Coordinates of C-alpha atoms and ligand atoms in Angstrom, one line a residue:
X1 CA -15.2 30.7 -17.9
X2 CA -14.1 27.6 -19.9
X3 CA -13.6 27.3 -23.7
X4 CA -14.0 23.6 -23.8
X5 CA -14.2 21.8 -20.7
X6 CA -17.3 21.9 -18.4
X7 CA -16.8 21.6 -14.6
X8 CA -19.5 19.0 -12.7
X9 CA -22.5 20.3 -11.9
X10 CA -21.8 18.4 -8.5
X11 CA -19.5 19.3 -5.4
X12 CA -17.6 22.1 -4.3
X13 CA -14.4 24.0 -4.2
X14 CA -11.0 23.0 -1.8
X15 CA -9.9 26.3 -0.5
X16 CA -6.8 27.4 1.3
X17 CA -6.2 28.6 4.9
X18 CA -2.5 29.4 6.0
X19 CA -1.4 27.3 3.6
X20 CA -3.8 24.1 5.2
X21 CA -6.4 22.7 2.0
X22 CA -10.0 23.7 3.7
X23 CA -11.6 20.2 2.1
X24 CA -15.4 19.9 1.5
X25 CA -17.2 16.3 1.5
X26 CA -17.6 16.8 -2.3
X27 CA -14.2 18.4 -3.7
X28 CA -13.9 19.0 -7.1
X29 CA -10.9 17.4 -8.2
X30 CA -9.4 18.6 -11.8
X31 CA -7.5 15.5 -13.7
X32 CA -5.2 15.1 -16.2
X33 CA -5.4 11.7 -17.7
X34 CA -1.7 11.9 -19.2
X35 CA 0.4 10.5 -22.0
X36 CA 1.6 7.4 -23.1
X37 CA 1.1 4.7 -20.4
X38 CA -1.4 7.6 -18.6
X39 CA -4.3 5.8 -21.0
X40 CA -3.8 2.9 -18.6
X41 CA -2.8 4.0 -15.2
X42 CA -5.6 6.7 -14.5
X43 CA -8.7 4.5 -15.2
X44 CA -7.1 2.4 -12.9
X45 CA -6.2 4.4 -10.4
X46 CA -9.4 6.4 -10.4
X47 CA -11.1 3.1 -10.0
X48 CA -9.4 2.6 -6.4
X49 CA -9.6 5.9 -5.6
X50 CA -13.7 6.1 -5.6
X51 CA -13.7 2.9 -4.2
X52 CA -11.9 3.3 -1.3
X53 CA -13.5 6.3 -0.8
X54 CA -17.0 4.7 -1.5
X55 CA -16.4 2.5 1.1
X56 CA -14.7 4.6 3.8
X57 CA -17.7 6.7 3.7
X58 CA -20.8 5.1 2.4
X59 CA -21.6 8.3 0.1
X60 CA -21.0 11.1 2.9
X61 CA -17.9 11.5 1.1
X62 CA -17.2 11.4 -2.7
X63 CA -14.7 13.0 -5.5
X64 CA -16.0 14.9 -8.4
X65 CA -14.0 14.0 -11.0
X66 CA -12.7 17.0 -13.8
X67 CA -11.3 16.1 -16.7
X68 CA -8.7 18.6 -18.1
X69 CA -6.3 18.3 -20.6
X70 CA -2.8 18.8 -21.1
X71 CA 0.3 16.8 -23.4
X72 CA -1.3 14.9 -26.5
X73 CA -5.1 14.7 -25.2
X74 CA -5.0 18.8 -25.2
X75 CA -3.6 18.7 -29.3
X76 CA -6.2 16.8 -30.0
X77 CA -9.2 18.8 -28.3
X78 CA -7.5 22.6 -28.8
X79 CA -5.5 22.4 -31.6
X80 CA -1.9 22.8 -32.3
X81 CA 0.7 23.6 -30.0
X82 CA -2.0 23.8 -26.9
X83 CA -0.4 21.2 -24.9
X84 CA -1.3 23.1 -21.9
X85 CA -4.4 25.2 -22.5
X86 CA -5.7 28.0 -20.4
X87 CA -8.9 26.0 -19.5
X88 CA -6.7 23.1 -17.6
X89 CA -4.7 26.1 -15.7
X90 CA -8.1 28.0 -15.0
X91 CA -9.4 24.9 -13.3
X92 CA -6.2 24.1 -11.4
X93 CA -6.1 27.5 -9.9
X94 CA -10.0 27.3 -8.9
X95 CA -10.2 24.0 -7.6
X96 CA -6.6 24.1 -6.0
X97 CA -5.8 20.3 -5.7
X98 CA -5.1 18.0 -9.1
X99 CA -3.7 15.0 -10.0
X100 CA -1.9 14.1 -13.1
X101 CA -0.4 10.9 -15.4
X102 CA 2.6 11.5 -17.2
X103 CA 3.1 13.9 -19.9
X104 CA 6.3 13.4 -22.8
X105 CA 8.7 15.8 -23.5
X106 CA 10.7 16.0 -26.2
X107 CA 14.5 15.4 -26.0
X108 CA 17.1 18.1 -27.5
X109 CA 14.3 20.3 -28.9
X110 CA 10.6 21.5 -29.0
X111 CA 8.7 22.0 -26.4
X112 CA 9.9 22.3 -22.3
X113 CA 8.3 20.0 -20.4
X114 CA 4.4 20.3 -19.4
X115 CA 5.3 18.9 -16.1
X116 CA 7.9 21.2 -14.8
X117 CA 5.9 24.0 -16.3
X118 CA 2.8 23.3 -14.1
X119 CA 4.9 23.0 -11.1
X120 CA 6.5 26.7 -12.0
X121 CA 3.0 28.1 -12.7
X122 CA 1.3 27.2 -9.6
X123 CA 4.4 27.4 -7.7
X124 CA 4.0 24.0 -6.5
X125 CA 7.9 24.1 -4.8
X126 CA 8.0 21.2 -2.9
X127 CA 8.0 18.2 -4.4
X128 CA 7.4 15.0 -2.1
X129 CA 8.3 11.6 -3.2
X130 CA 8.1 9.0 -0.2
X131 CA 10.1 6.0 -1.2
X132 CA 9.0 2.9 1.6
X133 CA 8.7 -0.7 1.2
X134 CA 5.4 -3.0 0.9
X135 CA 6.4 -6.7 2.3
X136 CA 6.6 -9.2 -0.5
X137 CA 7.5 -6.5 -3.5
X138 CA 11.0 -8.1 -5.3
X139 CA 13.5 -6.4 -5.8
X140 CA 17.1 -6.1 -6.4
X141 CA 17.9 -5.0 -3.1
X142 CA 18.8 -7.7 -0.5
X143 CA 17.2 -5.5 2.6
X144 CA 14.7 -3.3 0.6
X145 CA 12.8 -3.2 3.9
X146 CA 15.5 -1.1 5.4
X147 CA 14.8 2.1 3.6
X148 CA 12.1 4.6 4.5
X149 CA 12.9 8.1 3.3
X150 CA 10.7 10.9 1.9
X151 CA 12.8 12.9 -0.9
X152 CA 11.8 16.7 -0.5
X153 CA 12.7 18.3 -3.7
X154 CA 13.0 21.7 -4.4
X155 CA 10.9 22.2 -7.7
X156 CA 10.9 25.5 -9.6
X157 CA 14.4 26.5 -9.9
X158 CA 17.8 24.9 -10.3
X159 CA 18.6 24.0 -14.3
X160 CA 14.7 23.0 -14.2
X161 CA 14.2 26.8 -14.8
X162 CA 14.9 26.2 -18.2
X163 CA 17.1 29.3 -19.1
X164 CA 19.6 27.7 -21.4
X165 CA 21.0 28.3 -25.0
X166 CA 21.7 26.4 -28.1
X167 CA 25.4 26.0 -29.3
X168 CA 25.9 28.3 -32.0
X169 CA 22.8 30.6 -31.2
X170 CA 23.3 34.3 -31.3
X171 CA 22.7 35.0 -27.6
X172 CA 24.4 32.2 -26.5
X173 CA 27.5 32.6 -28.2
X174 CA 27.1 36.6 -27.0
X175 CA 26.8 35.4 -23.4
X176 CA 30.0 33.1 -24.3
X177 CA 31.7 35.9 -25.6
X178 CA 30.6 38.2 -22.5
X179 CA 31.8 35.7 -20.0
X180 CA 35.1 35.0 -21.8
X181 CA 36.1 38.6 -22.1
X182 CA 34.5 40.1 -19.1
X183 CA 32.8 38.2 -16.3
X184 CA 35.6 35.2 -16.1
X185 CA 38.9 37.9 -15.9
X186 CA 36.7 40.2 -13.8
X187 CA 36.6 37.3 -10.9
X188 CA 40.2 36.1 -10.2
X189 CA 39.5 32.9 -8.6
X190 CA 38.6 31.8 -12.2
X191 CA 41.8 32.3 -13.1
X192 CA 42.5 32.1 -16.6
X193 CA 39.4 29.7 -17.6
X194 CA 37.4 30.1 -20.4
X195 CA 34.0 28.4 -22.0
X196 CA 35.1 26.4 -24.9
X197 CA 33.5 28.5 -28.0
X198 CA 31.5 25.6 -29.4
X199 CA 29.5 25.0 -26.1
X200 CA 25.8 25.1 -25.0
X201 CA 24.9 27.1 -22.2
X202 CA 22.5 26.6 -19.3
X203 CA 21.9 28.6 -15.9
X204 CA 21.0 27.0 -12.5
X205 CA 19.7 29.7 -10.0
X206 CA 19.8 27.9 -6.8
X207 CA 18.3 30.8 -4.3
X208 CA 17.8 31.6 -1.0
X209 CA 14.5 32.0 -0.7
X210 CA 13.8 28.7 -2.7
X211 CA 16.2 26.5 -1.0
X212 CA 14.9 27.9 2.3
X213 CA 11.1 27.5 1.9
X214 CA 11.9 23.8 1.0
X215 CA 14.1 23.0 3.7
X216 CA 11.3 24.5 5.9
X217 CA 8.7 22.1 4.5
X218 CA 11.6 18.9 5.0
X219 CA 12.0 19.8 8.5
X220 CA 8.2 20.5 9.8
X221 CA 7.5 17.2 8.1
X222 CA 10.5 15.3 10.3
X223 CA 8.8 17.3 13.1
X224 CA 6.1 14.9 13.0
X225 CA 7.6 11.8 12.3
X226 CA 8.5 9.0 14.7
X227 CA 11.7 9.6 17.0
X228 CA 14.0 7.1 15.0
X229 CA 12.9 9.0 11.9
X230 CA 13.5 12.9 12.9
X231 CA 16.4 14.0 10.7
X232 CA 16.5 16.0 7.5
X233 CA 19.1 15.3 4.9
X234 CA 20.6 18.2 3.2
X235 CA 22.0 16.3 0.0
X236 CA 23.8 18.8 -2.3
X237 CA 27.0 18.8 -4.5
X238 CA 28.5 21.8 -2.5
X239 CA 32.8 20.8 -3.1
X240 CA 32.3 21.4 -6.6
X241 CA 29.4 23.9 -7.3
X242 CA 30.3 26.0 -4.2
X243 CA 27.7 28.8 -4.5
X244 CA 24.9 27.4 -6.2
X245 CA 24.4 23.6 -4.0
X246 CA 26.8 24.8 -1.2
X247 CA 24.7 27.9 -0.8
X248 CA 21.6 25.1 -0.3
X249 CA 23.5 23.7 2.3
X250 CA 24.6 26.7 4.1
X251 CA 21.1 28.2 3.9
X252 CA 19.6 25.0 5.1
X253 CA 21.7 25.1 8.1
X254 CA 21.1 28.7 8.7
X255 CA 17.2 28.1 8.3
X256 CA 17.7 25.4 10.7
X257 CA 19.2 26.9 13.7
X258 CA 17.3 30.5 13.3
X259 CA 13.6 29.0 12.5
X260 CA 13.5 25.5 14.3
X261 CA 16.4 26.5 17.1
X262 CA 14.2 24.4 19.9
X263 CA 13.7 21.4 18.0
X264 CA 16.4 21.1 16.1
X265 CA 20.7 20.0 16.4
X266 CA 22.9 19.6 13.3
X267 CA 25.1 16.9 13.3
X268 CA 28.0 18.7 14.2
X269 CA 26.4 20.4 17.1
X270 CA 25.7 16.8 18.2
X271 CA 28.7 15.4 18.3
X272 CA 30.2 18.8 20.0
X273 CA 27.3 18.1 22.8
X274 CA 27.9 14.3 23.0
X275 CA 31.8 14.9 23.5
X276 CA 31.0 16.7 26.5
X277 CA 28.4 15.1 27.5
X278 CA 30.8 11.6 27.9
X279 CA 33.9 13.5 29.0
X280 CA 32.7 16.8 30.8
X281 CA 35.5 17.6 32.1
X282 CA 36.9 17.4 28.1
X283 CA 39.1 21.1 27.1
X284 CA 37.3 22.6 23.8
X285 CA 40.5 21.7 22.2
X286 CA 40.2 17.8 22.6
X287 CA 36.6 18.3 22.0
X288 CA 37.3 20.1 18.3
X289 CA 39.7 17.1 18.1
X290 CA 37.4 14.6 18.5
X291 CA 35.3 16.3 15.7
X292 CA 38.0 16.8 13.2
X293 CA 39.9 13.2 13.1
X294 CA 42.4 15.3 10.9
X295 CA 42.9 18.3 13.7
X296 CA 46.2 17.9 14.1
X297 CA 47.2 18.2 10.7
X298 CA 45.7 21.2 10.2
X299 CA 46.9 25.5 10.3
X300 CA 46.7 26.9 13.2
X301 CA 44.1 29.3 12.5
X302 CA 42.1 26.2 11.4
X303 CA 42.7 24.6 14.9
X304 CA 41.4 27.6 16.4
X305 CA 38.2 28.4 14.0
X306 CA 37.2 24.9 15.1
X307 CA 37.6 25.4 18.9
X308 CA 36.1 28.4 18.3
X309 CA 32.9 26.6 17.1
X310 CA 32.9 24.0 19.6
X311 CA 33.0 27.2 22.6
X312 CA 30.3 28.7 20.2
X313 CA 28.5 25.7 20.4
X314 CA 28.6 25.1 24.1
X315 CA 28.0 28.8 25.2
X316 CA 24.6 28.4 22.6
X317 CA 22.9 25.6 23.0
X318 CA 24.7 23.5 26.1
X319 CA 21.7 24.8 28.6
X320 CA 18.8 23.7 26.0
X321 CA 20.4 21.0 24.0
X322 CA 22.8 19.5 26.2
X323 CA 22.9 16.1 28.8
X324 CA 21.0 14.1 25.6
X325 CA 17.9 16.6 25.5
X326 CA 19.1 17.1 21.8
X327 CA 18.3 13.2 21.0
X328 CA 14.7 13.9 20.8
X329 CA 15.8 16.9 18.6
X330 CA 15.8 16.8 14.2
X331 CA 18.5 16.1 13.0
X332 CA 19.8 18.7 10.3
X333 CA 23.1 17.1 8.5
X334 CA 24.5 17.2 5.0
X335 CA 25.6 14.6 2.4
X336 CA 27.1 15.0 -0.5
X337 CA 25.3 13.7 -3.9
X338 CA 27.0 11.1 -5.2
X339 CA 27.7 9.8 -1.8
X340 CA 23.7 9.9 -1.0
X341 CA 23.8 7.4 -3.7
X342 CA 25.3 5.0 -2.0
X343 CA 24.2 5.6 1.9
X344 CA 20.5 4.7 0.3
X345 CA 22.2 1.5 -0.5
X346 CA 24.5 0.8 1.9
X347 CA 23.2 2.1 4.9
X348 CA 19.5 2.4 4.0
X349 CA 17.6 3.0 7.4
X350 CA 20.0 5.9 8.5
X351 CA 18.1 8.4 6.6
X352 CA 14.7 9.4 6.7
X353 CA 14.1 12.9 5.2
X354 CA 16.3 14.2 2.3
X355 CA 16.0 17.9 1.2
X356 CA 17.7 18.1 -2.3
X357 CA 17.5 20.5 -5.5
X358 CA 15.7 20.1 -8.0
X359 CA 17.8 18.1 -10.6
X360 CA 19.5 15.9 -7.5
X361 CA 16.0 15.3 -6.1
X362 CA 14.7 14.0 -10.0
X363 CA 17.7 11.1 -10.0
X364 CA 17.7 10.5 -6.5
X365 CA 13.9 9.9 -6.6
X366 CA 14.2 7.0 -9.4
X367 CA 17.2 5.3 -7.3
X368 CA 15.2 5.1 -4.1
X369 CA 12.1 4.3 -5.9
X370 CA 14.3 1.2 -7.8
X371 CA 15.6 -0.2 -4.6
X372 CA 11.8 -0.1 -3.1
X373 CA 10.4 -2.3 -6.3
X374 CA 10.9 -0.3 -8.9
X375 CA 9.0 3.4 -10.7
X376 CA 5.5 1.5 -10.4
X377 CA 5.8 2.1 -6.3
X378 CA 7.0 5.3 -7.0
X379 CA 4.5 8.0 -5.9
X380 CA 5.1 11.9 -5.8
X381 CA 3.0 15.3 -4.6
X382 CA 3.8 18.4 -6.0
X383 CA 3.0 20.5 -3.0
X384 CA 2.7 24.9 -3.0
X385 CA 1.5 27.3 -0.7
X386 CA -2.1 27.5 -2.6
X387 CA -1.9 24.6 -4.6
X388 CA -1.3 20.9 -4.8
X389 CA -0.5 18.6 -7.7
X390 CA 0.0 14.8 -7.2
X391 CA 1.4 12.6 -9.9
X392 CA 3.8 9.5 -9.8
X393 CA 8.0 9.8 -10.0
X394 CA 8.0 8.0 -13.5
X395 CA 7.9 9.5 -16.9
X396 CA 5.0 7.8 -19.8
X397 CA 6.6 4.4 -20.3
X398 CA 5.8 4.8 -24.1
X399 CA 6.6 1.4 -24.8
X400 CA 4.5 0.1 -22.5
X401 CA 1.6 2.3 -23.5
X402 CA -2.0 1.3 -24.0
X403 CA -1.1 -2.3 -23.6
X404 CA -3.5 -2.5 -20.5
X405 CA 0.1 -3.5 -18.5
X406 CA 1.8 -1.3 -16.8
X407 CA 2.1 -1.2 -12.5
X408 CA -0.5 1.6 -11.5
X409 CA 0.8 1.4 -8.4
X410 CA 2.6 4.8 -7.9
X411 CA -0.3 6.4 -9.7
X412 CA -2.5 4.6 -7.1
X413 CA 0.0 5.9 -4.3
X414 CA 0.2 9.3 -5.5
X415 CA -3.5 9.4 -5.2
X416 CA -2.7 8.0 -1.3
X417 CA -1.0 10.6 -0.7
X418 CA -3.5 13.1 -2.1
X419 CA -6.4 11.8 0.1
X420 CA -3.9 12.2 3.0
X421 CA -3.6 15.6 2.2
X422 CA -7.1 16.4 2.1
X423 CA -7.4 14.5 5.1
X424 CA -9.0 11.6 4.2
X425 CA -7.4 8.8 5.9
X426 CA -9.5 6.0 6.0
X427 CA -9.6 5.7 2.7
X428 CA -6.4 6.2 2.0
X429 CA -5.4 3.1 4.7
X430 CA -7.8 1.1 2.8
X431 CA -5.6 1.6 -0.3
X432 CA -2.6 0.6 1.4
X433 CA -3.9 -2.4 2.6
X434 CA -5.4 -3.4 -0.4
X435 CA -2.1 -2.6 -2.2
X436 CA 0.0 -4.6 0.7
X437 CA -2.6 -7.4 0.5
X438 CA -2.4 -7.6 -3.2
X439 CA 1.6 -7.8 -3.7
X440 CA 2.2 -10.1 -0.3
X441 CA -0.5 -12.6 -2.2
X442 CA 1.6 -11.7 -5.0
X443 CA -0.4 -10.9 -7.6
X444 CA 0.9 -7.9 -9.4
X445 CA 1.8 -6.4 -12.7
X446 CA 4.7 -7.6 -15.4
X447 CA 7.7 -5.1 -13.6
X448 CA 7.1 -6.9 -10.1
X449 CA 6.2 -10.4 -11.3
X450 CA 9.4 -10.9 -13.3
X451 CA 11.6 -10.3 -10.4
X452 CA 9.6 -12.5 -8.1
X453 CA 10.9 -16.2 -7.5
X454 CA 9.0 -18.4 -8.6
X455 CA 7.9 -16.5 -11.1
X456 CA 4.1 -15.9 -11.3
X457 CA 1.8 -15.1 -14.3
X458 CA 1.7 -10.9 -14.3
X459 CA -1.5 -9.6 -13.7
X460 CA -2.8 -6.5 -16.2
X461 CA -2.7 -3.0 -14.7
X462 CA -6.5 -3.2 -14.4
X463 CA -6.8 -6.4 -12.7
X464 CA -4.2 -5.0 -10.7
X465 CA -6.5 -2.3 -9.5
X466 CA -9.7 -4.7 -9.0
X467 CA -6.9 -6.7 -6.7
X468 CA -6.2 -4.2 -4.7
X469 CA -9.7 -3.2 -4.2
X470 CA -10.8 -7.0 -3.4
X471 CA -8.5 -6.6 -0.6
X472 CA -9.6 -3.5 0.9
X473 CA -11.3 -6.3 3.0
Ligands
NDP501 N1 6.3 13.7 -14.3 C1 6.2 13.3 -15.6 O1 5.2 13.4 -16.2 C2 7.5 12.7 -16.1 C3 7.6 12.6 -17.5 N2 8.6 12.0 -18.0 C4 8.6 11.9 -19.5 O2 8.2 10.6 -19.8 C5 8.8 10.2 -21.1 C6 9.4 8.8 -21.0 O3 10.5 8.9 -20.1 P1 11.5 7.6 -19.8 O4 12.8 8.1 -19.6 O5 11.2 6.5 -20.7 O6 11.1 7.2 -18.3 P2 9.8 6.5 -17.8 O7 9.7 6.7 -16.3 O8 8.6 6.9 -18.5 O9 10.0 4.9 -18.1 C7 11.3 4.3 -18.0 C8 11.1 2.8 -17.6 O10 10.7 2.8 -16.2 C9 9.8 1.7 -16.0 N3 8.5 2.3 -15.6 C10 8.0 3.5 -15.8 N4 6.8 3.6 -15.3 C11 6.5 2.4 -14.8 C12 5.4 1.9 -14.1 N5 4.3 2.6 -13.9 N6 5.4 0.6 -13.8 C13 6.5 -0.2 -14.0 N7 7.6 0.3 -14.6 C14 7.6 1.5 -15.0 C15 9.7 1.0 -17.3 O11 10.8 0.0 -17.3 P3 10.8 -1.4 -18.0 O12 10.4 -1.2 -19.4 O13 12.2 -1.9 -17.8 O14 9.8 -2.2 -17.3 C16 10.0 2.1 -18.3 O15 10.4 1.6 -19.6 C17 9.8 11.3 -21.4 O16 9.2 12.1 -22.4 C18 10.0 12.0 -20.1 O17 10.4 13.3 -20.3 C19 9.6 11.4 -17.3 C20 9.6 11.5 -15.9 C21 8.5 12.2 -15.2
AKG502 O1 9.0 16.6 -17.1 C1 9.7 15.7 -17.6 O2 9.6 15.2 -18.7 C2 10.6 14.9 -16.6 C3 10.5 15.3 -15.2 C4 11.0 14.3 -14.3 O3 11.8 13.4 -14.6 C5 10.6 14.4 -12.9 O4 10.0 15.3 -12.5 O5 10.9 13.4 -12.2
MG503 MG1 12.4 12.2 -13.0

């Protein structure tokens, strides 16, 4: 089955059941050790992993390692160009749940990235980066504490899809051509544009189907979380890319209202519901007033689409959503990117759950993860249908690499999250106090210990580790 790997001759598969991992005591978990700082963060991390779990449950329950290989490690063992052989995807589809380190990819040129590719493969399309605070972590934030949020990102399509051409290559300067001539006169809201003849060219496909299945995944995880933290986010640069991230939006909504109708409002329904519920004796046209500051100033067939809502509104969902039931409802609303960018900072704890696209989701992650203490508290799950793939937010910190330094932390969180998703929960508690324990007695790695005040001598990233285990307590 393999051409040079061997799978343990110990444990036993993961399987799938309505999309649910089916988890024996023994799983056989596939890893990729990873490039650049990977050398350093998966020994670590695989250290806390078996211990917690060592100590959760006294044997009954233990991970079978499997190493694979993929990024630099893979050129090595296969050969040229095999940066992601057939063996590592083989024993990702079999055993179903992997974790990974980092892998490099090349900027402007060679190959697309490793990382993106396994997500497309196994169509792992939820990606899930929790961004929360551990007392005592610095960092540049004055009320760090504040945010809480869990980034859902949409992961196979968007530019991430990869279909793009070089300026100057034949096809691209085709499709230039095609555009310039045919598509952009054929579609008069264009107007006269045209694509500048020396320009690259790249596609984002933002569909349906994708943004839907993500936004489903956002919402049934708000579902479960506390009442202060049920809303979803839909974060999207709809004003200016109208049918690509304002489609996400709109499809959001729609999946909202349709699929989750009894357990869900969107903000605007809210406010509709609150209006009446303060005033209800309030006409619909002082209610879509009170909605639209700007009302006023608006065309008359404005005014009336927007009393038309509110009556929609009412007639809909008054009887199951209105006198406050909707307060223990998600809340669905919408912000646009480069404002999200500042809410996380500005008003951190009125967000919980964002649902973005893929290449909002990839910055947003890194700003959240910065105010929080930075990429090594950054952890990330690459969730499918069939499949699950865990690995941290940050890239391979080459600079940092095999210089026995660098915060394992999100590597260490990452694999958190994956005992949580097999269901493994004492352990994965013990990890988080070990981890809490270790940064509020304040020993931790270079990125955390510079920012502290005073500042304290930086532990390695493997003493970092035995740290956290020694506080498993
Ligand atoms: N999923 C993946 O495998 C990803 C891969 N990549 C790839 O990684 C490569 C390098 O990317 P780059 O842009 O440098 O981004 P990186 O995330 O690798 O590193 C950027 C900086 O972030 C900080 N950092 C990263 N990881 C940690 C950590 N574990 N602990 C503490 N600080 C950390 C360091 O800052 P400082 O030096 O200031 O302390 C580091 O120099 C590229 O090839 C990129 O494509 C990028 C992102 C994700
Ligand atoms: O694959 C890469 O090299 C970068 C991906 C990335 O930044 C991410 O997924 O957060
Ligand atoms: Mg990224």
């Amino acid at each position: 089955m393999y051409d040079k790997i061997t799978a343990p001759t110990t444990g036993a598969k993961i399987t799938f059941k309505n999309g649910e991992p089916v988890v024996p005591d023994h799983p056989i978990i596939p890893f990729i050790q990873g490039d650049g700082t990977g050398i350093d963060i998966w020994p670590a991390a695989q250290k806390v992993l078996d211990a917690a779990v060592a100590k959760a449950y006294k044997g009954k329950r233990k991970i079978s390692w499997f190493k694979v290989f993929a990024g630099d490690e893979a050129f090595e063992v296969y050969g040229t160009y095999q940066y992601l052989p057939q063996d590592t995807l083989t024993a990702i589809k079999e055993y179903g749940v992997a974790i990974k380190g980092p892998l490099t990819t090349p900027i402007g040129g060679g190959i697309r990235s490793l990382n993106v590719a396994l997500r497309q493969i196994f169509d792992l399309y939820a990606c899930v980066r929790p961004c929360r605070y551990y007392p005592g972590t610095p960092s540049p934030h004055k009320t760090p504490e504040k945010l809480d949020v869990i980034i859902y990102r949409e992961n196979t399509e968007d530019i991430y899809l990869g279909i793009e051409w070089r300026q100057g290559s034949e096809v691209g300067d085709r499709l230039i051509s095609i555009l310039n001539k045919e598509l952009i006169p054929a579609t008069p809201e264009h107007g006269n544009k045209q694509i500048p003849l020396d320009s690259g060219i790249g596609i984002k496909p933002i569909s349906k189907t994708g943004s839907q299945r993500l936004v489903r995944r956002a919402i049934k995880h708000a579902l479960l979380l506390p009442l202060n933290k049920k809303m979803v986010t839909l974060v999207h640069k709809g004003n200016i890319m109208k049918y690509t991230e304002g489609a996400f939006r709109d499809w959001g909504y729609e999946l909202a209202v349709s699929e989750f109708r009894s357990e869900c409002v969107t903000e605007r329904e809210s406010w509709i519901l609150s209006n009446k519920e303060n005033n209800p004796n309030l006409s619909l046209e002082d209610n879509a007033r009170m909605v639209e500051p700007g009302f006023d100033a608006l065309t008359s067939d404005k005014q009336a689409q927007m009393v038309e809502e509110v009556k929609t509104v009412l007639d809909s969902i008054w009887e199951s959503h209105g006198k406050g039931k909707w307060k223990v409802m998600v809340m669905v609303n919408d912000r646009i990117a480069d404002s999200i960018f500042q809410q996380i900072q500005t008003r951190p704890d009125e967000y919980s759950v964002l649902a973005t696209m893929n290449l909002n989701g990839d910055y947003l992650s890194d700003a959240a993860a910065a105010i929080v203490g930075g990429l090594g508290m950054g952890p990330g799950a690459n969730i499918g249908d069939e499949c699950a793939v865990f690995e941290a937010t940050h890239g391979t910190a080459p600079k940092h690499a095999g210089l026995d330094r660098i915060n394992p932390g999100s590597v260490i969180l990452s694999g958190v999250m994956m005992l949580e998703y097999l269901g493994w929960q004492e352990a994965a508690d013990l990890i988080k106090k070990g981890l809490g324990d270790a940064i509020a007695n304040r020993q931790v790695t270079y990125d955390l210990a510079r920012l502290l005040e005073p500042p304290v001598e930086p532990l390695k990233c493997s003493e970092f580790a035995e740290a956290i285990i020694k506080h498993f307590g």
